[in-house]
XYZ file of C-alpha atoms in Angstrom:
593
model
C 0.000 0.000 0.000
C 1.296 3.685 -0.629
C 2.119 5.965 2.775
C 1.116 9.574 2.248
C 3.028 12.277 3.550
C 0.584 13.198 5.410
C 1.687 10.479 8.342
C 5.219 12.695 8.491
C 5.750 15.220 10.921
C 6.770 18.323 8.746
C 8.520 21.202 10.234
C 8.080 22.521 13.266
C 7.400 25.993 12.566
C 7.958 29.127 15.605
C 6.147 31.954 14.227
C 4.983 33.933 16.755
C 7.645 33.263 19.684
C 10.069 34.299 17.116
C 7.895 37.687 16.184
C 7.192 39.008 20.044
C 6.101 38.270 23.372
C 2.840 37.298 24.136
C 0.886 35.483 26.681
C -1.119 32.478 25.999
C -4.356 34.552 26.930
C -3.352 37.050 24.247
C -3.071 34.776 21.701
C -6.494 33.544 22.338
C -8.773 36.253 21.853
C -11.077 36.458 19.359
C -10.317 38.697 15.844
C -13.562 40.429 16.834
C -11.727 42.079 19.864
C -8.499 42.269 17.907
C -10.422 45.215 15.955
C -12.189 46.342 18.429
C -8.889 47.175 20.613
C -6.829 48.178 17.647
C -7.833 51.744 17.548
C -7.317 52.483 20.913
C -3.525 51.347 21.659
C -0.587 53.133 20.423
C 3.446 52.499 19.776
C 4.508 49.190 21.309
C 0.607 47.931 22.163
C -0.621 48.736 18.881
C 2.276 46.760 17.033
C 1.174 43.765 18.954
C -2.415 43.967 17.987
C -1.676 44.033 14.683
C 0.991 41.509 14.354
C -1.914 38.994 16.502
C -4.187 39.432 13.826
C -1.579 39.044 11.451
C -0.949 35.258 12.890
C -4.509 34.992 13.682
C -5.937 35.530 9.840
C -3.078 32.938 8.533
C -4.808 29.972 7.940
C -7.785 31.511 7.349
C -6.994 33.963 4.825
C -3.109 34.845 3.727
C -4.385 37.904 2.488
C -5.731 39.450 5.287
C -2.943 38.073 7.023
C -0.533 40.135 5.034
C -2.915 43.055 5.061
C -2.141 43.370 8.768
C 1.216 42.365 9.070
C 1.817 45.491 6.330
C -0.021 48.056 8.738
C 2.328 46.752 11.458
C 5.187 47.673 8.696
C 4.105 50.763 8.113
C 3.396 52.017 11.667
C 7.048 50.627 13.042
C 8.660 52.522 10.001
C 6.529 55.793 11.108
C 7.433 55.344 14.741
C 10.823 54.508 14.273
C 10.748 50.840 15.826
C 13.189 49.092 14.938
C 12.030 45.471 16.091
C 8.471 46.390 14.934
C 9.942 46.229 11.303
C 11.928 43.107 11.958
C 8.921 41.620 13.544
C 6.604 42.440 10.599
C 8.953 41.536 8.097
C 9.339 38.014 9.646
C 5.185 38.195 9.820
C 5.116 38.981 6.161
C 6.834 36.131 5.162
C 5.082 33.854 7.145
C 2.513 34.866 5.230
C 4.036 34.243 1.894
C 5.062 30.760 3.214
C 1.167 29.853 3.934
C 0.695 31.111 0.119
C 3.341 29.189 -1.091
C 5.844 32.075 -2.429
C 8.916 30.711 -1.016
C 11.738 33.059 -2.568
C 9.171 35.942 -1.409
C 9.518 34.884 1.881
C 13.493 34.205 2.507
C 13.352 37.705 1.308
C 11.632 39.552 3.884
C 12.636 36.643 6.560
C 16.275 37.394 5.679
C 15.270 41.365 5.792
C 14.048 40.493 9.583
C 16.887 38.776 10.370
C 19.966 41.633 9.105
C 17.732 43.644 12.026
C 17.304 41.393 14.517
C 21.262 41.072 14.667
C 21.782 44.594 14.216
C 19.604 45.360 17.222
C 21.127 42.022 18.864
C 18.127 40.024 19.814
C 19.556 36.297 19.888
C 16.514 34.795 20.319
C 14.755 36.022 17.020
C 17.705 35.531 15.241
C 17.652 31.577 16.345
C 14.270 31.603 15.105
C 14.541 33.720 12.231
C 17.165 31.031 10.934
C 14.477 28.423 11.853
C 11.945 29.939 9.542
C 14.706 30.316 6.855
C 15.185 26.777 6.848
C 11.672 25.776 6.510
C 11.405 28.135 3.206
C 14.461 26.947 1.617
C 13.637 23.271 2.675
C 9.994 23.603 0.710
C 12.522 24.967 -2.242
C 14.182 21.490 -2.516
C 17.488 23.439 -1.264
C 18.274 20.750 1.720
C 22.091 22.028 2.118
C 20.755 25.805 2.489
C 18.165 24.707 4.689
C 20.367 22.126 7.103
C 22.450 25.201 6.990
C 19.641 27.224 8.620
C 18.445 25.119 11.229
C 22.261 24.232 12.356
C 22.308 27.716 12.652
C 19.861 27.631 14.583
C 20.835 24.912 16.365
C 24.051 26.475 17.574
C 22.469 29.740 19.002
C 20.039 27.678 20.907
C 23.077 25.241 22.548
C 25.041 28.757 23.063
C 22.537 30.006 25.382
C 20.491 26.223 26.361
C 17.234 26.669 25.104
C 15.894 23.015 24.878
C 13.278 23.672 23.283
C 14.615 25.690 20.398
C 17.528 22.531 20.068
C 14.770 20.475 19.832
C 12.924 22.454 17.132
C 16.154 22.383 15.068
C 17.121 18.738 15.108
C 13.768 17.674 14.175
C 14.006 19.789 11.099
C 16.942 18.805 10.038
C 15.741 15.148 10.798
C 12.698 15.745 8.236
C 14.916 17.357 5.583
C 16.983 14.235 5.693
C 14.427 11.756 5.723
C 13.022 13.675 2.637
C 16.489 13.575 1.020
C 16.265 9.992 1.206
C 19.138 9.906 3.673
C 17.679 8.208 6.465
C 20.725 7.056 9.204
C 21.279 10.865 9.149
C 17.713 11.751 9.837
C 17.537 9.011 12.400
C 20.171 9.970 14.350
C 18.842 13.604 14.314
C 15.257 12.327 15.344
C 16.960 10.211 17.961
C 18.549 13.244 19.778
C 15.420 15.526 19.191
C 13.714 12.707 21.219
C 16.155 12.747 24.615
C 15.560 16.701 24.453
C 11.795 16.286 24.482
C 11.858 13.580 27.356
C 14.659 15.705 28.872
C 11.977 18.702 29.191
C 9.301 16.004 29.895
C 7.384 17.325 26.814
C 4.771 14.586 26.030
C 3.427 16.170 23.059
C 7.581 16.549 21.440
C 8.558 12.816 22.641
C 5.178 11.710 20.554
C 6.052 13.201 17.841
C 10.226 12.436 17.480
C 8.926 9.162 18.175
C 6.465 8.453 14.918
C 9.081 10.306 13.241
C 11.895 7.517 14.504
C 8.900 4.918 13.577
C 8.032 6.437 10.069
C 11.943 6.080 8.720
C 12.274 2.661 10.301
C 9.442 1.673 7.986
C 11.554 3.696 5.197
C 14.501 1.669 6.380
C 12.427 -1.677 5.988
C 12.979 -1.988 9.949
C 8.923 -3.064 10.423
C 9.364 -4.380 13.946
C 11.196 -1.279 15.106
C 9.039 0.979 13.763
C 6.050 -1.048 15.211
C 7.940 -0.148 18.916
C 8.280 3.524 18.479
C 4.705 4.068 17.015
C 3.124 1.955 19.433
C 4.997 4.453 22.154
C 3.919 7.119 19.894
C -0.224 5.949 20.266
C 0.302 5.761 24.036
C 1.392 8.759 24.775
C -1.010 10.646 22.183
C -3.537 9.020 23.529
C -2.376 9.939 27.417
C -2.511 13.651 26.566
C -5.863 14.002 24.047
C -3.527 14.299 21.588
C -6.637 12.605 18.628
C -4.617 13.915 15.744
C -1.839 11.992 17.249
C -3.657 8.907 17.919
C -5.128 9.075 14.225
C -1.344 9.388 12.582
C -0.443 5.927 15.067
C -3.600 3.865 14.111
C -3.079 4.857 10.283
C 0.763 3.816 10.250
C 0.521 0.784 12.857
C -2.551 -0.217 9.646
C 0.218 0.072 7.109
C 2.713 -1.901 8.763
C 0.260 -4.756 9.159
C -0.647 -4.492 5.689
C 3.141 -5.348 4.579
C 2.862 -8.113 7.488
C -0.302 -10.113 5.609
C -2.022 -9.616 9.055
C -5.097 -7.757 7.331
C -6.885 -8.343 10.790
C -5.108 -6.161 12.985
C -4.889 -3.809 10.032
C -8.472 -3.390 10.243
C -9.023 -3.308 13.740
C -6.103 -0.171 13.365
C -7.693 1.524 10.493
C -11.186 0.965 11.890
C -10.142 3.022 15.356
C -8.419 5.338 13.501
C -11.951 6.044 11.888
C -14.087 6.288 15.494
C -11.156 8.697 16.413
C -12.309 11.083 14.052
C -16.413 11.045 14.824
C -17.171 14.175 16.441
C -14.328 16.378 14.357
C -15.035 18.086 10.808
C -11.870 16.476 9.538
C -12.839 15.187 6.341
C -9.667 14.336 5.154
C -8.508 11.992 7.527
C -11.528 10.406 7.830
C -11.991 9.764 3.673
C -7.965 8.812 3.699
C -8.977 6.180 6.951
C -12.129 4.878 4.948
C -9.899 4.133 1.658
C -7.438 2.218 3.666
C -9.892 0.109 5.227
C -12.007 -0.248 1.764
C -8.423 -1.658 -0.150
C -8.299 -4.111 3.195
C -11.786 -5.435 2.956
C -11.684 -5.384 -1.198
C -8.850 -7.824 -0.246
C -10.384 -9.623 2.023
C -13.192 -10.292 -0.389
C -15.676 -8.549 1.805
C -17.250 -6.711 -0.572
C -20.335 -4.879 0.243
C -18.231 -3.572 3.349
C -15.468 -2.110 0.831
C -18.154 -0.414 -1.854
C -19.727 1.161 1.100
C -15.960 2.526 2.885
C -15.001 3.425 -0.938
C -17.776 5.698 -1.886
C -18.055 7.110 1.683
C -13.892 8.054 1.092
C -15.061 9.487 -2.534
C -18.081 11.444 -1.293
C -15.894 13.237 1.740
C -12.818 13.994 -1.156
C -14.568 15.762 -3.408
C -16.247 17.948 -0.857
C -13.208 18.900 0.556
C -11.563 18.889 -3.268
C -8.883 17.171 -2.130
C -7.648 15.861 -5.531
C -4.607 13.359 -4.958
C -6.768 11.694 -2.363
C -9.709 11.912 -5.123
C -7.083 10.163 -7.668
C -6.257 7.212 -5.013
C -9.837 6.499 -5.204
C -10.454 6.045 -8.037
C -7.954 3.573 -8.151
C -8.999 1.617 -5.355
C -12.513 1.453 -7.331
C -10.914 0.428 -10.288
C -9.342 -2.516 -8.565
C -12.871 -3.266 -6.166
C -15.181 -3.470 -9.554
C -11.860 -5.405 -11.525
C -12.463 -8.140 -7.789
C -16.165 -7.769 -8.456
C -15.911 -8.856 -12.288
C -17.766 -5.814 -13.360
C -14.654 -4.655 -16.370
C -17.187 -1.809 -17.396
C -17.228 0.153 -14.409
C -13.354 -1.196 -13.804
C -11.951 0.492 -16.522
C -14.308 3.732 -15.944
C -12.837 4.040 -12.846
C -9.519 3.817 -14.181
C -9.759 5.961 -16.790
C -11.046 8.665 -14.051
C -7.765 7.738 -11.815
C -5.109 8.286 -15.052
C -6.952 11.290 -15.984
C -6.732 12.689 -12.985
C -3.185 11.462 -12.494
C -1.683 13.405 -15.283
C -3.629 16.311 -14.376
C -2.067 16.345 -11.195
C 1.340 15.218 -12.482
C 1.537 17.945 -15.080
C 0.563 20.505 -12.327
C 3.696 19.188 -10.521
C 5.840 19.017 -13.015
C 5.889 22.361 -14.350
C 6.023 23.938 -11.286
C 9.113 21.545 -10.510
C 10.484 22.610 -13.594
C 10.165 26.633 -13.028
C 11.810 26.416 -9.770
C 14.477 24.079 -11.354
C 14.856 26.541 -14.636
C 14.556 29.945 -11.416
C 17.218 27.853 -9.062
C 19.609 27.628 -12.139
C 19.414 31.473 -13.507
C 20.012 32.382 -9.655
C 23.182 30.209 -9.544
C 24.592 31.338 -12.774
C 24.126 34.847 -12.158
C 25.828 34.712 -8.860
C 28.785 32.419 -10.481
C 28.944 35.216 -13.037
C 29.722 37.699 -10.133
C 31.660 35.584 -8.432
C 33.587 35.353 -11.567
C 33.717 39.273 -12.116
C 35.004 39.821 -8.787
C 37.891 37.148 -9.388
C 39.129 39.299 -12.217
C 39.173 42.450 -10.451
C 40.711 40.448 -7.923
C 43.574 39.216 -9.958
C 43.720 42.685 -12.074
C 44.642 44.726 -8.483
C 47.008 41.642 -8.013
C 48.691 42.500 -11.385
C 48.699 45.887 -10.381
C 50.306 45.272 -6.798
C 53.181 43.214 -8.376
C 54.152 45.697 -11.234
C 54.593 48.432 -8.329
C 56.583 46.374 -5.964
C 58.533 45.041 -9.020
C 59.322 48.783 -9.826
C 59.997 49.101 -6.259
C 62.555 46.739 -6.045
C 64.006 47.883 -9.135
C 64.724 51.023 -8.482
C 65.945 50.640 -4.723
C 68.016 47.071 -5.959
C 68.604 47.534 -9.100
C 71.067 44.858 -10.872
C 71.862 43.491 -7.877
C 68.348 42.360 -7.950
C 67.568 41.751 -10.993
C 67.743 38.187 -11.312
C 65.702 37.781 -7.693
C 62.991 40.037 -10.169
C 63.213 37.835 -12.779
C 62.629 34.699 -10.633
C 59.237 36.977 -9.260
C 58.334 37.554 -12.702
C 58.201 33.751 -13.531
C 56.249 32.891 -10.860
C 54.045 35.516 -11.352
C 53.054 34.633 -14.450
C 52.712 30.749 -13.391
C 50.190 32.237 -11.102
C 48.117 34.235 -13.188
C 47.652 31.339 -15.673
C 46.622 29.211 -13.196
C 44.138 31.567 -12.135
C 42.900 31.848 -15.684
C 42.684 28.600 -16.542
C 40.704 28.323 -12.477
C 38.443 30.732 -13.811
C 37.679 29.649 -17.634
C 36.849 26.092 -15.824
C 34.268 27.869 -13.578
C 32.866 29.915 -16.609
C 32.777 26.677 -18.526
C 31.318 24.901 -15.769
C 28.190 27.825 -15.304
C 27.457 27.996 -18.893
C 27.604 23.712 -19.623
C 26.350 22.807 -22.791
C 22.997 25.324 -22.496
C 22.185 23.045 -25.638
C 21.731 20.488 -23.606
C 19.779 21.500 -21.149
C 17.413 22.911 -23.130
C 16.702 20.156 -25.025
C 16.795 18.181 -22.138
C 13.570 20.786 -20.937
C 12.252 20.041 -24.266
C 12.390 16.713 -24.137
C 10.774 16.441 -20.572
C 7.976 19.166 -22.168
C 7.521 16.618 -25.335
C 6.906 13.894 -22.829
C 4.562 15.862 -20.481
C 2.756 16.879 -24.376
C 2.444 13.928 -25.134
C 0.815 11.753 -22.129
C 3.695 9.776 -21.525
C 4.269 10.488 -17.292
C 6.244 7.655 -16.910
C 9.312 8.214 -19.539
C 8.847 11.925 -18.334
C 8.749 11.615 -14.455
C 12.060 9.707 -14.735
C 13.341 11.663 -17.238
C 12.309 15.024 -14.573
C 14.251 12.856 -11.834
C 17.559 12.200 -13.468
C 17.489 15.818 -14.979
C 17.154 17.014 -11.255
C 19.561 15.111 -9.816
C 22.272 15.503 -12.053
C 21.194 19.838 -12.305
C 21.789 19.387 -8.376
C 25.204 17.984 -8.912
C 26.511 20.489 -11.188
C 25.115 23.119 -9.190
C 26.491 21.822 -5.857
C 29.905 21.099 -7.591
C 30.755 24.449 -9.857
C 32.026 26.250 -7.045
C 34.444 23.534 -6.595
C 37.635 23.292 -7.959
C 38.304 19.808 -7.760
C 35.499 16.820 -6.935
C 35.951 12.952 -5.675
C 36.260 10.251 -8.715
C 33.048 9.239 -6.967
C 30.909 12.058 -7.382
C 32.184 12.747 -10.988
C 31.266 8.903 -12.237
C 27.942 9.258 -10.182
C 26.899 12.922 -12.639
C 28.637 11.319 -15.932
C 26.213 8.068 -15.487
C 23.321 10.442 -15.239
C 24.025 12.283 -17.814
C 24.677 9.579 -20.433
C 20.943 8.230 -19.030
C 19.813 11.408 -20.132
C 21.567 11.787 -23.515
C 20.526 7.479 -23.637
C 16.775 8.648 -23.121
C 17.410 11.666 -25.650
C 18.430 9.703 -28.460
C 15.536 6.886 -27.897
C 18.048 4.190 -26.439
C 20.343 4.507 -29.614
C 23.514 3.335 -27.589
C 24.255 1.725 -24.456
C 27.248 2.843 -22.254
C 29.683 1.068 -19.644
C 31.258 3.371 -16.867
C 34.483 1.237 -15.358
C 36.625 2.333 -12.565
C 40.160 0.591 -12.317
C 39.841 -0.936 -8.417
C 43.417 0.751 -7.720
C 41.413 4.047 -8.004
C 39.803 4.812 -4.425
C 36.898 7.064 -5.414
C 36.360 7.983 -2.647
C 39.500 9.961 -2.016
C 41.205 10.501 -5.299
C 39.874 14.031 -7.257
C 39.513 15.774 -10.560
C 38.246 18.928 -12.118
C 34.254 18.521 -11.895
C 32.852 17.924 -15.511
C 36.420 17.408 -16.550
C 35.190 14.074 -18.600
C 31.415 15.123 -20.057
C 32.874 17.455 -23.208
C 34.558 14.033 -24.235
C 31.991 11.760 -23.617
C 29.428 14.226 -25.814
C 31.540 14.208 -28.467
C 31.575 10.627 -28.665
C 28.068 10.707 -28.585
C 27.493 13.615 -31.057
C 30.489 12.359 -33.546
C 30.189 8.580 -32.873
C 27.172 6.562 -32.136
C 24.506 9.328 -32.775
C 24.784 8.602 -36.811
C 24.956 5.082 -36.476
C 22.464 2.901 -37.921
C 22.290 0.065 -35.591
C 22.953 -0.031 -31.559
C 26.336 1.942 -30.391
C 28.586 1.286 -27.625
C 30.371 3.795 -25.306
C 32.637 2.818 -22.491
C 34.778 4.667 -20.257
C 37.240 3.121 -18.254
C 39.599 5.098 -15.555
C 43.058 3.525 -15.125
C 45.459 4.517 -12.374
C 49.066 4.869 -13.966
C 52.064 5.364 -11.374
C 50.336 8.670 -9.726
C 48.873 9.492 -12.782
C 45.096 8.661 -13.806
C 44.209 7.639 -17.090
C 40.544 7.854 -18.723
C 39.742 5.722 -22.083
C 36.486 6.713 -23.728
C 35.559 3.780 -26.669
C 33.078 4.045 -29.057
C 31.949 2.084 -31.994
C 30.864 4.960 -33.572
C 30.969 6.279 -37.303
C 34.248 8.258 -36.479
C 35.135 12.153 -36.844
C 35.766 12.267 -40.306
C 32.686 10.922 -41.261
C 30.008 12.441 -38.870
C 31.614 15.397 -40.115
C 31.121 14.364 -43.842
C 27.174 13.854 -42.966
C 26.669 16.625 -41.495
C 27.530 19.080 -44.004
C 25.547 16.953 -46.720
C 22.814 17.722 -44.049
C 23.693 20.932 -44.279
């Protein structure tokens, strides 16, 4: 059975203890007496009120949200409060986190934060970097964001605040567990849960432990994950906690699923359906109902699963909750295939693909405008970074000239050879520098060719209904964009790292040119990858021009293979092809031409 994300703990977000003071009785009152106090405070008081209904108006509407939290803008610039305009500014983006605008919100977040440490509040600034690591986490930027929250991390250890520690190790526990490195993220949910029994914070230790449960069952680990969720239940269930209890029954159902042991899977999913009588929450009570209707269709109690099924569908499209609406449909298709009734089968399943490329397509264009926004960020900042290395190296030029003169007209000949020597060395420098820099420049601007057909390619896909070839093609792209982003700033790369973006890009340029070639990547067991390095990208130029010159004219099936040798303490790469050759690709093409 799938797990939805909606069993994982996502961050843990401080809002308003990281925008001012307030007591629990404050945050409380009603928006009607919000607005009815709000004319009559001033300064400090007035701030407050409007920051309150700020947070108050967020998840009920992000515009009126930001409507107030740009009043309390305003009045701090007017009255010269200097924390009032950090305090909105972290407000604001708050609010353009709840709408989704992520890059909006680093913006004024980051804004907050060059204040709060101006005005050297160390407790905002913990939780500013908090909030920063939350926005760049929902960008897909998990070394920015672990970035953030160890920031974090380390003001709240400097001055022991437990719970802020705790806030930042369960973050960066979830942005490891989404990076799909999970003996990181349990480690980090591990020590996230000694903090929370260390303050004796039920509500924390429940959650750090379905969090430890959830990536055991990522890990394969069912038993252990069995033991932490089960703690999990108890102690929701101890403090009220239903949502709590309804994330533990849900979970403890999909582990017994993977066991065979549809009983107890039932008994968990039906619970996890009485928990919700009484609440308006729709969602978990349609995404309870499917589970237990894909049970029961297995269990070939049939009446019991139509009824569960339709029930689920019924509460989904009230709420419009259209992935959930898309698993249903599915689960129908299969229920009516069980039932022998092929018509309504395959009407179901044509509702479920629909609906799944619908939803697909949404995702993947929007993945594809950060990806296409994330790369015109980094190459305009390597281009600056690039400007400022030639200024840098011009003053250098211009320092050594002057001291050269210097020398020569305080040493003269006695000198001259010592200048000479300088001179030499100089120069050795200076191409070393440029040939440091054309590598970076070459590295920024890789092959744009190829990456845009590589866009086009995923856009054909997308075009033309074919979500599978494109939703791996959209993975590989993204991975291997990640990799030369993470590694252009780098001057030189492990063997490791450099084999791992060469095989992705040849299964790219493979799925490009419809599977005309297969490839072999070989690394001489002398070499240890791990700790032997080389120029990132130093090996791709080659590689496409095998491609391009070789096998990409050839009639039947080609063959690339690259093999690294280590020579002495040299390292030797061989890049085969039973391609057409140079000479002749070159002959074609300007016949094509």
């Amino acid at each position: 059975m799938k797990k939805c994300s909606i069993y994982k703990f996502f961050p843990l977000i401080i809002v308003i203890s990281a925008i001012f003071s307030i007591s629990v009785s404050a945050q409380n009152k009603s928006i009607d007496s919000l607005k009815t106090r709000l004319p009559k405070v001033e300064g400090e008081e007035k701030i407050k009120t409007l920051l309150i209904l700020s947070y108050n108006y967020l998840r009920i509407s992000t515009e009126k949200s930001l409507e107030y939290s740009q009043m309390a803008l305003s009045y701090s610039e007017n009255t010269g409060n200097e924390r009032g305009v950090a305090r909105a500014f972290l407000m604001i983006g708050s609010g353009y986190n709840e709408k989704g605008e992520y890059t909006k919100a680093i913006n004024y977040q980051q804004q907050a934060l060059d204040i709060f440490e101006k005005i050297g509040d160390t407790a905002a600034i913990g939780k500013t970097y908090n909030n920063l690591g939350m926005n760049y986490h929902n960008l897909g930027q998990y070394k920015k964001a672990i970035e953030q929250y160890q920031n974090s991390y380390q003001i709240a250890n400097t001055f022991n605040r437990k719970r802020d520690l705790y806030f930042s190790l369960n973050n960066i526990g979830i942005v490891y567990d989404e990076w799909g490195k999970y003996k990181p993220a349990l480690e980090y949910f591990k020590n996230a849960l000694i903090i929370a029994k260390d303050i004796n914070n039920k509500s924390y230790t429940a959650i750090s432990s379905q969090n430890i449960g959830v990536v055991y069952q990522e890990l394969g680990k069912n038993d252990s994950a069995m033991l932490f969720i089960n703690d999990a239940l108890e102690i929701s269930k101890q403090i009220g906690d239903k949502k709590g209890v309804f994330i533990s029954l849900i979970n403890l159902g999909d582990i017994y699923v993977k066991f065979n042991n549809n009983k107890k899977a039932i008994n968990s999913y039906e619970n996890a359906i009485e928990t919700c009588k009484g609440s308006e929450n729709k969602n978990n009570i349609a995404l309870a109902s499917l589970k237990l209707g894909e049970v029961f269709t297995h269990e070939k109690q049939y009446d019991k699963a139509l009824h569960l099924l339709k029930e689920a569908l019924k509460l989904a499209k009230e709420i419009e909750e259209t992935k959930l609406i898309k698993d249903i449909y599915k689960a129908l298709s299969d229920y009516y295939a069980k039932v022998n009734d092929y018509r309504k089968s395959l009407n179901y399943y044509v509702k479920y693909t629909n609906l799944k490329d619908t939803v697909y397509n949404r995702d993947s264009r929007r993945e594809i405008t950060e990806m296409q926004t994330l790369y015109e960020l980094d190459k305009k900042e390597k281009e600056i970074e690039i400007q400022d290395l030639k200024i840098e190296q011009q003053q250098n030029r211009f320092y050594y000239i002057i001291s050269a003169i210097g020398l020569l007209l305080i040493l003269a000949i006695l000198l001259f050879n010592r200048y000479k020597l300088k001179q030499k060395h100089f120069r050795i420098e200076l191409e070393k520098k440029n040939i440091e820099i054309e590598q970076r420049l070459l590295r920024t601007q890789m092959n744009p060719h190829f990456i845009f057909n590589s866009l086009n390619s995923i856009n054909s896909f997308i075009t033309d209904n074919n979500s599978e070839s494109a939703q791996s093609f959209l993975s590989k792209f993204a991975r291997l964009m990640r990799y030369i982003l993470e590694n252009s700033r780098k001057t030189f790369v492990p063997v490791e790292d450099e084999v791992n973006t060469l095989n992705l890009n040849l299964e790219l340029e493979q799925l490009r040119f419809d599977n005309k070639f297969d490839f072999e990547i070989k690394v001489n067991d002398d070499i240890d990858t791990e700790y032997t390095f080389v120029p990132p990208m130093l090996i791709q130029p080659f590689v496409e021009n095998a491609i391009i010159h070789g096998v990409a004219n050839k009639s039947e099936k080609g063959k690339i293979k690259v093999e690294l040798i280590a020579e002495g303490e040299l390292m030797l790469c061989i890049i085969e092809d039973n391609g057409i050759g140079r000479d002749k690709a070159m002959e074609l093409k300007k016949k094509s031409g």
